[in-house]
Coordinates of C-alpha atoms in Angstrom, one line a residue:
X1 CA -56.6 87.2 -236.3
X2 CA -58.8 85.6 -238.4
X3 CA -58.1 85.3 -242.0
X4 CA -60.4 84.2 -245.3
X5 CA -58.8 81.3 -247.6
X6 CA -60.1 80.7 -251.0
X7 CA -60.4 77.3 -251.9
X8 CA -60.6 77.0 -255.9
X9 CA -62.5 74.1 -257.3
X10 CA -63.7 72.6 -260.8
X11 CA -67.4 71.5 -260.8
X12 CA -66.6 67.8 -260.5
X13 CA -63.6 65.6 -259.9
X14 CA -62.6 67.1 -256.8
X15 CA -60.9 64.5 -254.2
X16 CA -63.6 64.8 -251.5
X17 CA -61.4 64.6 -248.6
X18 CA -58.5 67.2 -250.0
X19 CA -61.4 69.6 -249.8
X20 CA -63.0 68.4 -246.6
X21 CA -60.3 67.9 -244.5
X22 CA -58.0 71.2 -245.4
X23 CA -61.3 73.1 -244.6
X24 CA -62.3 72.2 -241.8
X25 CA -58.6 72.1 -240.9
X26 CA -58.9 75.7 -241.8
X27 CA -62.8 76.8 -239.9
X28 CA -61.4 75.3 -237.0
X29 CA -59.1 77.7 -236.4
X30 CA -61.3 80.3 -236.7
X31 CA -60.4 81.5 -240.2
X32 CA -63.1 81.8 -243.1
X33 CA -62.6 79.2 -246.0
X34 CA -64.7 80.0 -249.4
X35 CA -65.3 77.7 -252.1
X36 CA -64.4 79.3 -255.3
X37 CA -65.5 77.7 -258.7
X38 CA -65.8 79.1 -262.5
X39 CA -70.2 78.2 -262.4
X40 CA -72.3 79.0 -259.3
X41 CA -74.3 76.1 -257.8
X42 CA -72.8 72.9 -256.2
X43 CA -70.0 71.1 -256.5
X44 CA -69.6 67.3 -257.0
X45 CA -66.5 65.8 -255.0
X46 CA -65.4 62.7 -255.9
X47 CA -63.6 59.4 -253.6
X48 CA -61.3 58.2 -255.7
X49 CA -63.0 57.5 -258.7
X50 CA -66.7 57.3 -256.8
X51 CA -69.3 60.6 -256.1
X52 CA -69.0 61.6 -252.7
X53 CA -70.9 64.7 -251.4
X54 CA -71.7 68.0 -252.8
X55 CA -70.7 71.1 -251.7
X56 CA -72.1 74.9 -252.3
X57 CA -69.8 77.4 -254.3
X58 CA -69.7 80.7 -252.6
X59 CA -68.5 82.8 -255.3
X60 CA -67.7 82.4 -258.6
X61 CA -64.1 82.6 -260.1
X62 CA -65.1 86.1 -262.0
X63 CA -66.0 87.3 -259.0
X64 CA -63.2 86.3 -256.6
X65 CA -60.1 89.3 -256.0
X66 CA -57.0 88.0 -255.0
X67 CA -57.1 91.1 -252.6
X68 CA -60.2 89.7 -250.7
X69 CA -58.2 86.8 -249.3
X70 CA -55.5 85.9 -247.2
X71 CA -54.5 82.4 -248.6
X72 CA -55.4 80.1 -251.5
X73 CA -55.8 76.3 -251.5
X74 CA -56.0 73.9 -254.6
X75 CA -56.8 70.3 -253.3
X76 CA -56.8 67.4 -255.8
X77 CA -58.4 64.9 -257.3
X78 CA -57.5 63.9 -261.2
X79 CA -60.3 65.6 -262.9
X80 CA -60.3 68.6 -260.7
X81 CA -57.0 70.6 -261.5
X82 CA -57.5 69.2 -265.2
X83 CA -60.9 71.2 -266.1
X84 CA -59.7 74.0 -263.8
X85 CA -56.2 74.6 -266.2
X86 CA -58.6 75.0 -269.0
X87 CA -60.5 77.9 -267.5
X88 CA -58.3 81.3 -267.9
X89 CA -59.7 83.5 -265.4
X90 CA -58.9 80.4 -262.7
X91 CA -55.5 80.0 -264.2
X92 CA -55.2 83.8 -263.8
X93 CA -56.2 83.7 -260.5
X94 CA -53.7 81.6 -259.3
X95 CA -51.1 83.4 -260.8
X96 CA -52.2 86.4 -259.2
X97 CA -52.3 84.6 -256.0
X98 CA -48.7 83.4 -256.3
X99 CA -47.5 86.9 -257.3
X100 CA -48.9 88.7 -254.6
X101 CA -46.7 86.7 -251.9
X102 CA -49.8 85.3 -249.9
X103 CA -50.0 81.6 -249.1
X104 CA -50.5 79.2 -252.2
X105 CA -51.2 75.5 -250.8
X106 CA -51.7 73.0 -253.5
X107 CA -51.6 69.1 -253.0
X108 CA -51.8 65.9 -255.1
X109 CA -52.9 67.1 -258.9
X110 CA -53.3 70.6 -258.1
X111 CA -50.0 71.4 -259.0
X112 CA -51.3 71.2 -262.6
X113 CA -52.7 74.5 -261.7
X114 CA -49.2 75.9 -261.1
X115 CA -47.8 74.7 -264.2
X116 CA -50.8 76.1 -266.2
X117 CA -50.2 79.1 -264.3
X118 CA -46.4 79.3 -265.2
X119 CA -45.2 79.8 -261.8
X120 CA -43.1 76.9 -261.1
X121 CA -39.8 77.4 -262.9
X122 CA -37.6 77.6 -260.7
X123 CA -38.9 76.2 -258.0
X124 CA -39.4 73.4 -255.8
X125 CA -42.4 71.6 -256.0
X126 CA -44.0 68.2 -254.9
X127 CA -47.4 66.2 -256.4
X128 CA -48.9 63.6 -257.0
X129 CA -45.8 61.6 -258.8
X130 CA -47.8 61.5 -262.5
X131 CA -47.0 65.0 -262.2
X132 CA -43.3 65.2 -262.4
X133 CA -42.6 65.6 -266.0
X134 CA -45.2 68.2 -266.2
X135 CA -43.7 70.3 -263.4
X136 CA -39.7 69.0 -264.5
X137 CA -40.9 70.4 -268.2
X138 CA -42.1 74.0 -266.9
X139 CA -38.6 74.1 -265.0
X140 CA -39.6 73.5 -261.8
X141 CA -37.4 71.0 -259.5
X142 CA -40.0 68.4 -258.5
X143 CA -39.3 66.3 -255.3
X144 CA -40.8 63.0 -253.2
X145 CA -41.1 64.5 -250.0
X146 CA -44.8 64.3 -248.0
X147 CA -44.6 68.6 -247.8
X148 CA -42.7 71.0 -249.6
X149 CA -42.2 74.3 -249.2
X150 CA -40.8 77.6 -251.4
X151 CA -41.7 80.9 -250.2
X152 CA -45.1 81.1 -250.5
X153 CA -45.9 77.9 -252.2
X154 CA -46.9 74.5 -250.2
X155 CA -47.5 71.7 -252.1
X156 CA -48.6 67.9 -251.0
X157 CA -48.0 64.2 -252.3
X158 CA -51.6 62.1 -252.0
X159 CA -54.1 62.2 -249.0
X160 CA -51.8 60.6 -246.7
X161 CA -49.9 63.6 -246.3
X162 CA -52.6 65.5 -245.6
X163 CA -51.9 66.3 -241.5
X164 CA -48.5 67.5 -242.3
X165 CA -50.0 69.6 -245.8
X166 CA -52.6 70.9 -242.9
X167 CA -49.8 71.9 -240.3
X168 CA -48.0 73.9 -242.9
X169 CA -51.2 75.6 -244.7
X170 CA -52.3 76.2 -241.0
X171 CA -48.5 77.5 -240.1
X172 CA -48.4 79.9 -243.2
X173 CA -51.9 81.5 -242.3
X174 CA -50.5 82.0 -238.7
X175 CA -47.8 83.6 -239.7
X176 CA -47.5 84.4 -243.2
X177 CA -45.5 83.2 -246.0
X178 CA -41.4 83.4 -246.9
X179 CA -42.2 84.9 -250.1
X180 CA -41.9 88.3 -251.3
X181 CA -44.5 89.3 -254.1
X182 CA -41.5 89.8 -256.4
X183 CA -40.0 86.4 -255.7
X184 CA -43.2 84.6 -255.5
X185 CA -43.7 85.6 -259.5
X186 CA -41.0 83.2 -260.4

């Protein structure tokens, strides 16, 4: 059964290939991925710290219902996750997403979003390892491993995790995620 994944960007800073890769990770599987950003218009994704391509948002973060999904993915980049946590309705939308039990898959900086979001006490979370006070400091239990996973969250180190971050997005679309909706709010 095909499913539709939101994939929630900032207008710049994105880490091209957490994007790219998760995506078309995600479409060739047959499900429906939708880039999500606060303004309409393109994207710029980043390598590294150089431009890479452009992408098309699809729908605006106003716009997006966490009911119209089935899944939600954050990639990276530095800049990304750090203009997106100063947007509300984005950090509302992903702590809508993580209350409502569906699949939340977040790798490198994203988890910024989830600590902006207050949805990681208690929990066990991986990142980018710049990250770890952040996540320690909103109570979460933040871990070096290449994927973790806690109910309905999945969250990534760097790019070079990114098949196993893939396997378990891809896992938790096929068959759903551990969480409850009342768990997953944390």
């Amino acid at each position: 059964m095909s499913k539709k994944v939101a994939f929630l960007v900032a207008a710049e800073g994105v880490e091209q290939i957490e994007l790219t890769e998760p995506w078309k990770a995600v479409t060739d599987a047959g499900h429906e991925a939708v880039l999500v950003s606060p303004k309409s218009g393109s994207v710029q994704l980043f390598n590294h710290l150089d431009h890479g391509d452009t992408q098309q948002v699809d729908l605006t973060v106003s716009d997006a219902r966490v009911g119209d999904f089935d899944a939600l993915v954050l990639p990276g980049g530095v800049a990304n996750p750090d203009a997106l946590r100063q947007d509300q309705q984005a950090v509302a939308l992903v702590k809508e997403f993580v209350a409502s039990g569906k699949p939340v898959a977040a790798i490198c900086h994203a988890p910024w979003m989830l600590v902006e979001a207050d949805v990681v006490s208690g929990r066990r979370i991986t990142s980018w390892p710049s990250l770890k006070t952040d996540i320690r400091n909103a109570g979460g239990d933040w871990v070096d491993e290449t994927v973790v996973q806690d109910g309905n969250l999945t969250t990534s180190r760097k790019p070079d995790d990114l098949p196993q971050f893939i396997s378990a997005l891809l896992e938790s679309l096929q068959h759903g995620s551990a969480a409850t909706p009342t768990a997953a709010a944390g």
